[in-house]
GROMACS .gro file of C-alpha atoms in nm:
model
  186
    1UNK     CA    1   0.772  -7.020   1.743
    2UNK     CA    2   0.526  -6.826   1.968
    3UNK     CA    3   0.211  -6.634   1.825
    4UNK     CA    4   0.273  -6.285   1.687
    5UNK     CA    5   0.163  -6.037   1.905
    6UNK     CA    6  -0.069  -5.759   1.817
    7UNK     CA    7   0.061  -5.437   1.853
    8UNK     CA    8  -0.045  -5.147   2.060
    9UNK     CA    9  -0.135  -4.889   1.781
   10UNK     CA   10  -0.337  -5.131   1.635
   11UNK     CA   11  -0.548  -5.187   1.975
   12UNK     CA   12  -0.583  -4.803   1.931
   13UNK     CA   13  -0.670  -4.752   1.581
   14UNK     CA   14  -0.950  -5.008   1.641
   15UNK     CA   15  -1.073  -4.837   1.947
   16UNK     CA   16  -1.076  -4.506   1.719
   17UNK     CA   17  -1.276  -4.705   1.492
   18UNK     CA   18  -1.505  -4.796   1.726
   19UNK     CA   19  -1.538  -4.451   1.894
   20UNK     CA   20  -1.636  -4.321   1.546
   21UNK     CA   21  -1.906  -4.641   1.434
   22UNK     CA   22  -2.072  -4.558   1.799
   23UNK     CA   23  -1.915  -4.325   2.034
   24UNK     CA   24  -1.691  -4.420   2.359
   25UNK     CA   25  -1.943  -4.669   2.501
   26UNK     CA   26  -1.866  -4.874   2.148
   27UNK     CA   27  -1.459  -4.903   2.219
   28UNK     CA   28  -1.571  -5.239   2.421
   29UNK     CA   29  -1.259  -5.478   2.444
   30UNK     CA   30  -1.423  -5.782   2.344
   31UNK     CA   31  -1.573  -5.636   2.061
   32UNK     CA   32  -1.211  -5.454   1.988
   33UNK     CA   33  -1.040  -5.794   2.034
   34UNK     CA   34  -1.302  -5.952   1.798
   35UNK     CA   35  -1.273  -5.705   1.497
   36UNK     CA   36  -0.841  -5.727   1.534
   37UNK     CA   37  -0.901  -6.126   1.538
   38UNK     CA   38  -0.762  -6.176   1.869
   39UNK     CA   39  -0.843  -6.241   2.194
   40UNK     CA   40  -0.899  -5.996   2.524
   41UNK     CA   41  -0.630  -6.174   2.683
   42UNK     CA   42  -0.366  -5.954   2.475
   43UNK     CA   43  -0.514  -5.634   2.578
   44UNK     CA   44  -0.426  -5.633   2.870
   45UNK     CA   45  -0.064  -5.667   2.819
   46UNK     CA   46  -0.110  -5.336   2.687
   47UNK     CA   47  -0.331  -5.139   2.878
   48UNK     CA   48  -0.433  -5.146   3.225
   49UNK     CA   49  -0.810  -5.116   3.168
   50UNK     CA   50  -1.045  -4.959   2.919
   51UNK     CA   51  -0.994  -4.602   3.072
   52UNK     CA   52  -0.608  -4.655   3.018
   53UNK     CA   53  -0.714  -4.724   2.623
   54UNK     CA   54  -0.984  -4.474   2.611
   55UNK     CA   55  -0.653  -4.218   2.744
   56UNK     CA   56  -0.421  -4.377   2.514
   57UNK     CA   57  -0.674  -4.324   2.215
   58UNK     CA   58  -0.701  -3.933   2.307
   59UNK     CA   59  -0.322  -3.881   2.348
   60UNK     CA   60  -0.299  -4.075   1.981
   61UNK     CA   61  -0.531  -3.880   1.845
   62UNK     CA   62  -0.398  -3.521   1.994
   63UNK     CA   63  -0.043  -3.597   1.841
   64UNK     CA   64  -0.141  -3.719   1.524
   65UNK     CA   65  -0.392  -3.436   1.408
   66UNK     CA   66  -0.151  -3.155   1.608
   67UNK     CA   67   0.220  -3.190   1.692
   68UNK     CA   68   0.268  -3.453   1.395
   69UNK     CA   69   0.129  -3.264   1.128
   70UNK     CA   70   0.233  -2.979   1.216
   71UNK     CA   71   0.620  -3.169   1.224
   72UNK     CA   72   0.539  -3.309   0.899
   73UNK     CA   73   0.480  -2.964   0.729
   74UNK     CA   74   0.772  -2.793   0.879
   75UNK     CA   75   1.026  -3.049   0.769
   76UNK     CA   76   0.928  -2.921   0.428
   77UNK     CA   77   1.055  -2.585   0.475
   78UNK     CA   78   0.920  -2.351   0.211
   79UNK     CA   79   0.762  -2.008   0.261
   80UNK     CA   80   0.418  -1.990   0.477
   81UNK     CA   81   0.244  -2.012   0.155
   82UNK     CA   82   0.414  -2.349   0.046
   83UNK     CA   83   0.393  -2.498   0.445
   84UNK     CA   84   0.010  -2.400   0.421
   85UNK     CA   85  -0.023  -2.598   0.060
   86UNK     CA   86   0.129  -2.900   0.218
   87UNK     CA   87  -0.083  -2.856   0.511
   88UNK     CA   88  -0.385  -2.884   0.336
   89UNK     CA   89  -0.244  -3.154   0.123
   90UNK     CA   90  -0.157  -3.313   0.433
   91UNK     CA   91  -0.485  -3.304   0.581
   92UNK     CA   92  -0.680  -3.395   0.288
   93UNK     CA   93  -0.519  -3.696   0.220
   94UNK     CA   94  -0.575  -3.800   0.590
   95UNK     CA   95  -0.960  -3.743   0.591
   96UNK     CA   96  -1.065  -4.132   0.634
   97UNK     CA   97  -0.777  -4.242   0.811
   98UNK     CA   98  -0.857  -4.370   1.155
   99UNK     CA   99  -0.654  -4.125   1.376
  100UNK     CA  100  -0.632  -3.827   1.124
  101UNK     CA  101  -0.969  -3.838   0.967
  102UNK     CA  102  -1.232  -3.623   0.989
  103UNK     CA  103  -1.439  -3.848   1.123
  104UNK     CA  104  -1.252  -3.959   1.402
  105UNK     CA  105  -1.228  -3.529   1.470
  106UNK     CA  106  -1.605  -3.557   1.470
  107UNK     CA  107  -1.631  -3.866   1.700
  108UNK     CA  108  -1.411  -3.645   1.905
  109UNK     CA  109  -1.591  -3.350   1.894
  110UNK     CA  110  -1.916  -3.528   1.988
  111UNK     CA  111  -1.749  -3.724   2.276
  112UNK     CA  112  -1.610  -3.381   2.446
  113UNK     CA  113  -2.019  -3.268   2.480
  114UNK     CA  114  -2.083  -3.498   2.701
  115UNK     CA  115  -1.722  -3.496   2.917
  116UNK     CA  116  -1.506  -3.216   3.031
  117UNK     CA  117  -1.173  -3.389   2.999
  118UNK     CA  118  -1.240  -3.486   2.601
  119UNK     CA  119  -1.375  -3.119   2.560
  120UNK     CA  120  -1.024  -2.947   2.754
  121UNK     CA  121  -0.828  -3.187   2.534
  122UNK     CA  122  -1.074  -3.084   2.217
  123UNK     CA  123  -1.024  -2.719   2.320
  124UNK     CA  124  -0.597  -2.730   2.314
  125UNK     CA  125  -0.602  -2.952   2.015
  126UNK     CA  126  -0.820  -2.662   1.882
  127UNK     CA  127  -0.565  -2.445   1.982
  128UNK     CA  128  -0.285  -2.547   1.878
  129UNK     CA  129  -0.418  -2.547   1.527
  130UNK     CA  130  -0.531  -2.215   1.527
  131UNK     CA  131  -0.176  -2.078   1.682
  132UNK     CA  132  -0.051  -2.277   1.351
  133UNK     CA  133  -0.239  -2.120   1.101
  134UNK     CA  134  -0.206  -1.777   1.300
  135UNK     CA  135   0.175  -1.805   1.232
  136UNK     CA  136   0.174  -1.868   0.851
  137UNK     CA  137  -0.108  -1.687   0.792
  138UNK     CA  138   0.017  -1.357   0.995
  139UNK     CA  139   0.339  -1.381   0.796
  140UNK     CA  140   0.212  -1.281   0.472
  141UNK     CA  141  -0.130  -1.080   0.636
  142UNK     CA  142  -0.047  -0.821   0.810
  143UNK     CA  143  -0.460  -0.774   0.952
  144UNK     CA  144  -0.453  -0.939   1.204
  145UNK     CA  145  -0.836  -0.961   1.164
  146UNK     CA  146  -0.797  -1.118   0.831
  147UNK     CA  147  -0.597  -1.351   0.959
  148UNK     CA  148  -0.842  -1.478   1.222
  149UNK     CA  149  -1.118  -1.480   0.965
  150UNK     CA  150  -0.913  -1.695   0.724
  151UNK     CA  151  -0.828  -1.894   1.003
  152UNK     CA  152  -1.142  -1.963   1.120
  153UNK     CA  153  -1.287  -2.039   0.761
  154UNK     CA  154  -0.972  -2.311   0.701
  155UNK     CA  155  -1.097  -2.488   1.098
  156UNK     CA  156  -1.437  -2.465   0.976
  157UNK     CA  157  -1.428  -2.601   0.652
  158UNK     CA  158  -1.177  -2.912   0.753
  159UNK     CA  159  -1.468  -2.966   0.998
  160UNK     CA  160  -1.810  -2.860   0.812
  161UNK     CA  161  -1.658  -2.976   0.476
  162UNK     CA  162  -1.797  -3.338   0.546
  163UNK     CA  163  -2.122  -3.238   0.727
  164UNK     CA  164  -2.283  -3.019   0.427
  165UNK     CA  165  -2.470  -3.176   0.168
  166UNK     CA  166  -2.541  -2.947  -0.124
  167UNK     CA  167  -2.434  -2.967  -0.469
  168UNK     CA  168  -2.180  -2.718  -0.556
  169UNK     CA  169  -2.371  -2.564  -0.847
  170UNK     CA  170  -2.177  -2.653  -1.187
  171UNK     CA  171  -1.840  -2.711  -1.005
  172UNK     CA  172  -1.760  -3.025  -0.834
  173UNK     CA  173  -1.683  -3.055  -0.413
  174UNK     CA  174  -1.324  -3.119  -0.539
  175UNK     CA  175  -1.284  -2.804  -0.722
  176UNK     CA  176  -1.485  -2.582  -0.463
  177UNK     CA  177  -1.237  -2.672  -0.248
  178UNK     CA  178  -0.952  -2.614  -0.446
  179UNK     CA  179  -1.107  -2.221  -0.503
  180UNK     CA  180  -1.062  -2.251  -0.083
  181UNK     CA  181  -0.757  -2.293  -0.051
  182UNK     CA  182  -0.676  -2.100  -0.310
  183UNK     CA  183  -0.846  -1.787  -0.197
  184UNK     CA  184  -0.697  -1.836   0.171
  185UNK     CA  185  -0.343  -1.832   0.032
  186UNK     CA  186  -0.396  -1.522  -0.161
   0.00000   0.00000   0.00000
């Protein structure tokens, strides 16, 4: 019986691991081969070259935190009020995952300052996710205003949520962020 082969996703999701332990010039195949217990040699039955991973690892990435999630909350159906709750159920639960997480987001985010393709693909993930929350939002706002500010403060606190480092007075992180999300739904 021949030796199991190591699947593409995984190849990915450890090059998204990488990316976030020490930006792009970490995702290294070698290194990626080493960490999956493999060797190079399987890579490349997969991928042309690092670029075709470091490609591969983007379009991942821009699926998962857009088009899926977003395909994830509609199959619940629900008002906009109940599609937002699961969205921010949704993206809670996914903040250490390797392709979801904020920190890959962050990786991201720090990899598009320093290259104009990551930042255009940053910049229509971005968008997407604001013309998301624009549509449940608007349909129970009818400022359109408001709706851009509480869209902007949902964006910003999935992002800034894990970079701020005070104490939350008498109330735990958990429960300020439960007031959130329950003052952008109201």
């Amino acid at each position: 019986m021949g030796a199991t082969r190591t699947p593409r996703g995984k190849w990915i999701e450890e090059g998204l691991r990488a990316l976030v332990a020490g930006g792009p010039e970490a995702v290294r195949i070698e290194v990626l081969a080493q960490a999956l217990g493999v060797s190079k040699g399987g890579f490349y039955g997969y991928f042309r070259n690092r670029d075709a991973l470091l490609t591969e690892m983007l379009d991942t990435w821009e699926y998962e935190v857009a088009e899926s999630v977003i395909e994830q909350v509609e199959s619940g159906g629900g008002d906009a009020r109940a599609r937002l709750e699961r969205l921010f159920a949704i993206v809670a639960a996914a903040a250490d995952g390797p392709v979801r997480g904020t920190t890959a987001d962050l990786a991201i985010r720090e990899w598009a300052r320093r290259d104009a393709d990551v930042a255009e693909r940053l910049r229509r993930v971005d968008n997407r996710r604001m013309d998301y929350l624009r549509s449940l939002f608007s349909s129970f706002c009818p400022d359109e205003d408001e709706v851009e500010v509480r869209c902007l403060i949902a964006v910003s606190v999935r992002i800034g949520n894990h970079l701020h480092a005070a104490d939350n007075g008498k109330r735990s992180r958990a429960e300020v962020m439960a007031l959130v999300r329950q003052r952008l739904l109201e």
